[in-house]
Amino acid sequence: MPQGRRILSRVWEFSMITSYKHRLLFGAAFVAGLALTPQMAVAQAAPENPAAPGCVDDNNDGVCDTDIASADGSQNNGEIVVTGSRLRRDQFNTADPIQVITRNETTQAGFTNTTDVLQSTKVTGGTSQINNLYGGFVVDGGPGVNTVSLRGLGTSRTLVLLNGRRVSPAGSRGAVGVADLNVLPNAVLERIEVLNTGASSIYGSDAIAGVINMVTRRDLNGVEFDASVSVPGEGDGISQRVALLGGFNTDRLHVLGSLEYFRRSAIEFGDREWASCPTGLYGTNGSDFGAGDYIDPRTGQVKCFPLENGGVTVNTIGTPNLAGGTVVRAPGVPAGYTGVCNRFRPLPGAGGAVPGYECVGGGALSTNIRDTFSPALLKEDLLSPVETFGAFGQIRYDLDILGNAEIYTEFLFNRRKSNQDGQRQFTLDYPLGSPLIPVGLRFPGAVGAATPTTNGAPIGIRVFADYGIYNNRQEVDYTRVNGGIRGDLPYNWRYDLFAGKSWSDAEYTTDLILTDRLAQSFDVVANPDGTFRCRINISGCVAAPVLTPAVVGGQFPAAWFDFVTDPVTGTTKYTESTFAANIDGPLFRLPGGEVQLALGAEYRKARIDDTPGPDSQRNNLYGFTSSTPTRGTDSVWEVFGEIELPLVRESFIHDLTINASGRYTEYDSYGGDWTYKVGALFSPIRAISFRGSYGTSFRAPLLFEQFLGRTSGFLGSTTDPCADLAAVTNPLVRERCLADGLPADFIQRSSVTSIGVGGAEAGLAAETSTALTGGIVLQPSLGRFGLSLSADYFDIKVDNGVARLTAANVLSQCYNNPERTTCRPELISRDANNALTVVSSYVNISDARVRGIDYNARFTAPLGSGQLRLNAAVTQFLERYSRTFPTQDILDVVGLISNPEWTGQFDATFGMEDVSLRYQVEWIGATDSQDYAEPFGYDPNEYLLRTKDYFLHTASVSFDVTEQFGMTVGVRNIFDKKPPRISADYTNLIGNAPLYSGFDVVGRSFFLGLNAGF
């Protein structure tokens, strides 16, 4: 891969990161309708505090005058726990801004589930997220997983909580390590709180970029039915949700539960015109992009390429090199061409050296001549389908003993069924001299003499056929059960004892080709009637088909195709257990109020067990990589404390509060370390507040990073940088080779052993980070009008980051880098005979940084018989980069394609007693990679590598039909905005659109939400 392509690939890698019927599960019809609309940051007072439903700040002093549920699920007479703290307080003001998504807005934004809300531009700042667009890509957690990455720092650096407790990982395949948003409840949620900065001193591992906490409803008397549907104008990709909620309360017992069902149908590439024909989009004069695209000489039209805009061959055979003057040449091959031909496609009646075929490639010929686009490509999933069933329940019982103790328990179950349709090439290697090759195609030479068939024989003819559609499918069951007891202690202190366990059990299956069966099928002998049979009839072997144009075109005999293909199934289990104890209460009084202290201890143990299918383990998958089991366990003990000092309040200054927290962590796998955080809130007057914090955080290595299944192999002797030391001219390499104790005339005569291991074997430890925030909040008193403005700077730096190195990475960084980054005995070693062994593993070597500013504004005003509310939330990224090696140059991706510098959301709501009107605009700023890509060969006169500002408009109206029945109707993406188009080859594409979750691939959608209470 050229250097430019490699670096451009790193840019993308960083940015990563129809009608139908359905049965009613358990005989009931369930939910949907919970679409939560993001609000502005609320770590300050406002006339109507948006931090929680029903919380009204009547006197504009930052104090909540209505009892509300805490972020940890408890409730204590107006005292609350805000995400990012363990302390209970009577106000929302904190040193860090907390973004809140309230249930009050329900379906007004057009979202149909929690996943879509958490991956929205408002929450993520426009950074790319793993969603159902990535069904054909290898992602941590397996196909169908949906994750969230705050600040674009990666999914493993964002901590997801439910009622203040961790949501453990779920998913399939060996790389399960983070929470799958599919498991989260929807209809029972009250609000979502988002902290966009480090908080490991409060919550432990993973809280590097921030914390997302879902808070459920506390009480319900009676039964509620919610339903919502979103129908794209194209008629496919329909999302439906139904839910049933019920609950009751007595003097001591409080019960709440929900059942819900969600389904979204697939959208195929052929369903969207803009994605159905990828082209080069090559320009000729800097503005006429597309004028330089390749014209298919057979049709006279611009040629469509595969959906990833690559060049996979189909409907073609490969032969030994033949002279162009001896064969029939396809349109597009220059007249009189006498050079090499070695790619041919069927042409009935064609003569020449390759009867029945025409030359479409080889030598100096353009690769565009050959066929690359299969009709099956249009059946691939653009947006893969998903179906989930969820159940949630919580019970609280007041004991009136043990300090007015409350026993509580919570249950969550979710089943996800997802699948992804993809297209692949099927390469068939007919052995040299095989009777399955027609006489006219039995050339004396071999195809790619150094590349044998699966039988080890030279290749006579290679067929590049179209396999068609293959399917991945997953069924993931997630169960979470927890509970505890909490109550009062003397001197207004409180305690909370907690225990919980979660299970993720997944089964994943892929339709694949088995290498051994394919090899058996080509080892044939002739029958008396001229047909063929397998030489060794093992397991019902079916002979491969005779090479014909139909086979080249992907029309395979059903019996043979069924023999060489098989569903391959693996299982993944992930369990996590947690035990915690917390106490909190006042210490003494300062001028600003009581000093609050929280202390606690926590123990967690997690286990992963991924067992790929037997054929995967024994490397029997044709064209797919093998996998070995990933199994391991890790545990951690933690103690932590937090203190808040209200130094001054309502005196010569309005408020001065300092908060500090610390945590000591001891992991069984690598040891322990401290984290801390200090923050302050300073309000000289009520209308102005300054806030900020500085702290350290960490991320413990994920279990799969530690225990990924061990693999071993052998590389050629020339892989050793010292293979022929006398001929080495690079002084850095020569210096290191001599330091290894090698003689000056050393020659490597042994192969290089390459071992892939989990990071635990290489001493993998936690990655560490620092986070700095600082901001200002303005809240002038305007009588009946409410105005709040804020700007918050953030700077998060990750060190000792976990990265996986290949053998080539390890050798290059040791021998060819003055820093000798990987010259570690656990990675590179030589035996007594100087044979080289290289260990590739996860190691602590990378770093990353993100800086930017969050701007928020909120204005409320009475208007006639209702109230008008205007919100704006904008994020500006100043710097964002990630490096595998600290010696690499910093590549700041801000402003490049899929990494916008500016993003925002603006909404206006006018509400009256029974009616609410809302208009929302989501904004993704323009991006431009023209100047960046030019040094790597992307001429700005030939490549369109920029996108314009991208706006999505949504409008809705909600109204109460009766006292017990409400309705919301609306349109999302009103103007049917399509993803922007760029030229091919720069990055991963969907058609000509960048593979980026911020762009809407669904199109204009009409949504309806219903809610009824009984």
CSV table of N, CA and C in Angstrom, one decimal, residues 86-88 493-494 583-588 594-599 640-645 660:
chain,number,residue,atom,x,y,z
A,86,ARG,N,-20.3,11.5,43.4
A,86,ARG,CA,-20.9,10.5,44.4
A,86,ARG,C,-21.7,11.3,45.4
A,87,LEU,N,-21.6,12.6,45.4
A,87,LEU,CA,-22.2,13.4,46.5
A,87,LEU,C,-23.6,13.8,46.2
A,88,ARG,N,-24.4,13.9,47.3
A,88,ARG,CA,-25.8,14.4,47.1
A,88,ARG,C,-25.8,15.9,47.4
A,493,TRP,N,-25.6,10.7,57.8
A,493,TRP,CA,-24.9,10.0,56.8
A,493,TRP,C,-25.8,8.9,56.2
A,494,ARG,N,-25.4,8.4,55.1
A,494,ARG,CA,-26.1,7.3,54.4
A,494,ARG,C,-25.2,6.3,53.9
A,583,ILE,N,-20.6,5.1,51.5
A,583,ILE,CA,-21.2,5.9,52.5
A,583,ILE,C,-20.9,7.4,52.2
A,584,ASP,N,-21.8,8.2,52.5
A,584,ASP,CA,-21.6,9.7,52.3
A,584,ASP,C,-22.4,10.5,53.3
A,585,GLY,N,-21.9,11.7,53.6
A,585,GLY,CA,-22.6,12.5,54.5
A,585,GLY,C,-21.8,13.8,54.8
A,586,PRO,N,-22.3,14.6,55.7
A,586,PRO,CA,-21.6,15.9,56.0
A,586,PRO,C,-20.5,15.7,57.1
A,587,LEU,N,-19.4,16.5,57.0
A,587,LEU,CA,-18.4,16.5,58.0
A,587,LEU,C,-18.5,17.7,59.0
A,588,PHE,N,-18.6,18.9,58.5
A,588,PHE,CA,-18.7,20.1,59.3
A,588,PHE,C,-19.2,21.2,58.4
A,594,GLU,N,-22.4,22.9,54.3
A,594,GLU,CA,-21.8,21.7,54.9
A,594,GLU,C,-20.8,21.0,53.9
A,595,VAL,N,-19.6,20.7,54.5
A,595,VAL,CA,-18.6,19.9,53.7
A,595,VAL,C,-19.2,18.5,53.6
A,596,GLN,N,-19.2,18.0,52.3
A,596,GLN,CA,-19.8,16.7,52.1
A,596,GLN,C,-18.6,15.7,51.7
A,597,LEU,N,-18.7,14.5,52.2
A,597,LEU,CA,-17.7,13.5,52.0
A,597,LEU,C,-18.4,12.2,51.5
A,598,ALA,N,-17.8,11.5,50.5
A,598,ALA,CA,-18.2,10.2,50.1
A,598,ALA,C,-17.0,9.3,50.1
A,599,LEU,N,-17.2,8.1,50.6
A,599,LEU,CA,-16.2,7.1,50.6
A,599,LEU,C,-16.8,5.8,50.1
A,640,PHE,N,-12.2,4.6,47.0
A,640,PHE,CA,-12.2,5.9,46.5
A,640,PHE,C,-12.9,6.9,47.5
A,641,GLY,N,-12.7,8.2,47.3
A,641,GLY,CA,-13.2,9.2,48.1
A,641,GLY,C,-13.5,10.5,47.3
A,642,GLU,N,-14.5,11.2,47.8
A,642,GLU,CA,-14.8,12.5,47.1
A,642,GLU,C,-15.2,13.5,48.2
A,643,ILE,N,-14.7,14.7,48.1
A,643,ILE,CA,-15.1,15.7,49.1
A,643,ILE,C,-15.4,17.0,48.4
A,644,GLU,N,-16.4,17.7,48.9
A,644,GLU,CA,-16.8,19.0,48.3
A,644,GLU,C,-16.8,20.0,49.4
A,645,LEU,N,-16.2,21.2,49.1
A,645,LEU,CA,-16.0,22.2,50.1
A,645,LEU,C,-16.7,23.5,49.6
A,660,ALA,N,-13.0,17.7,45.1
A,660,ALA,CA,-11.8,16.8,44.9
A,660,ALA,C,-12.2,15.4,45.1
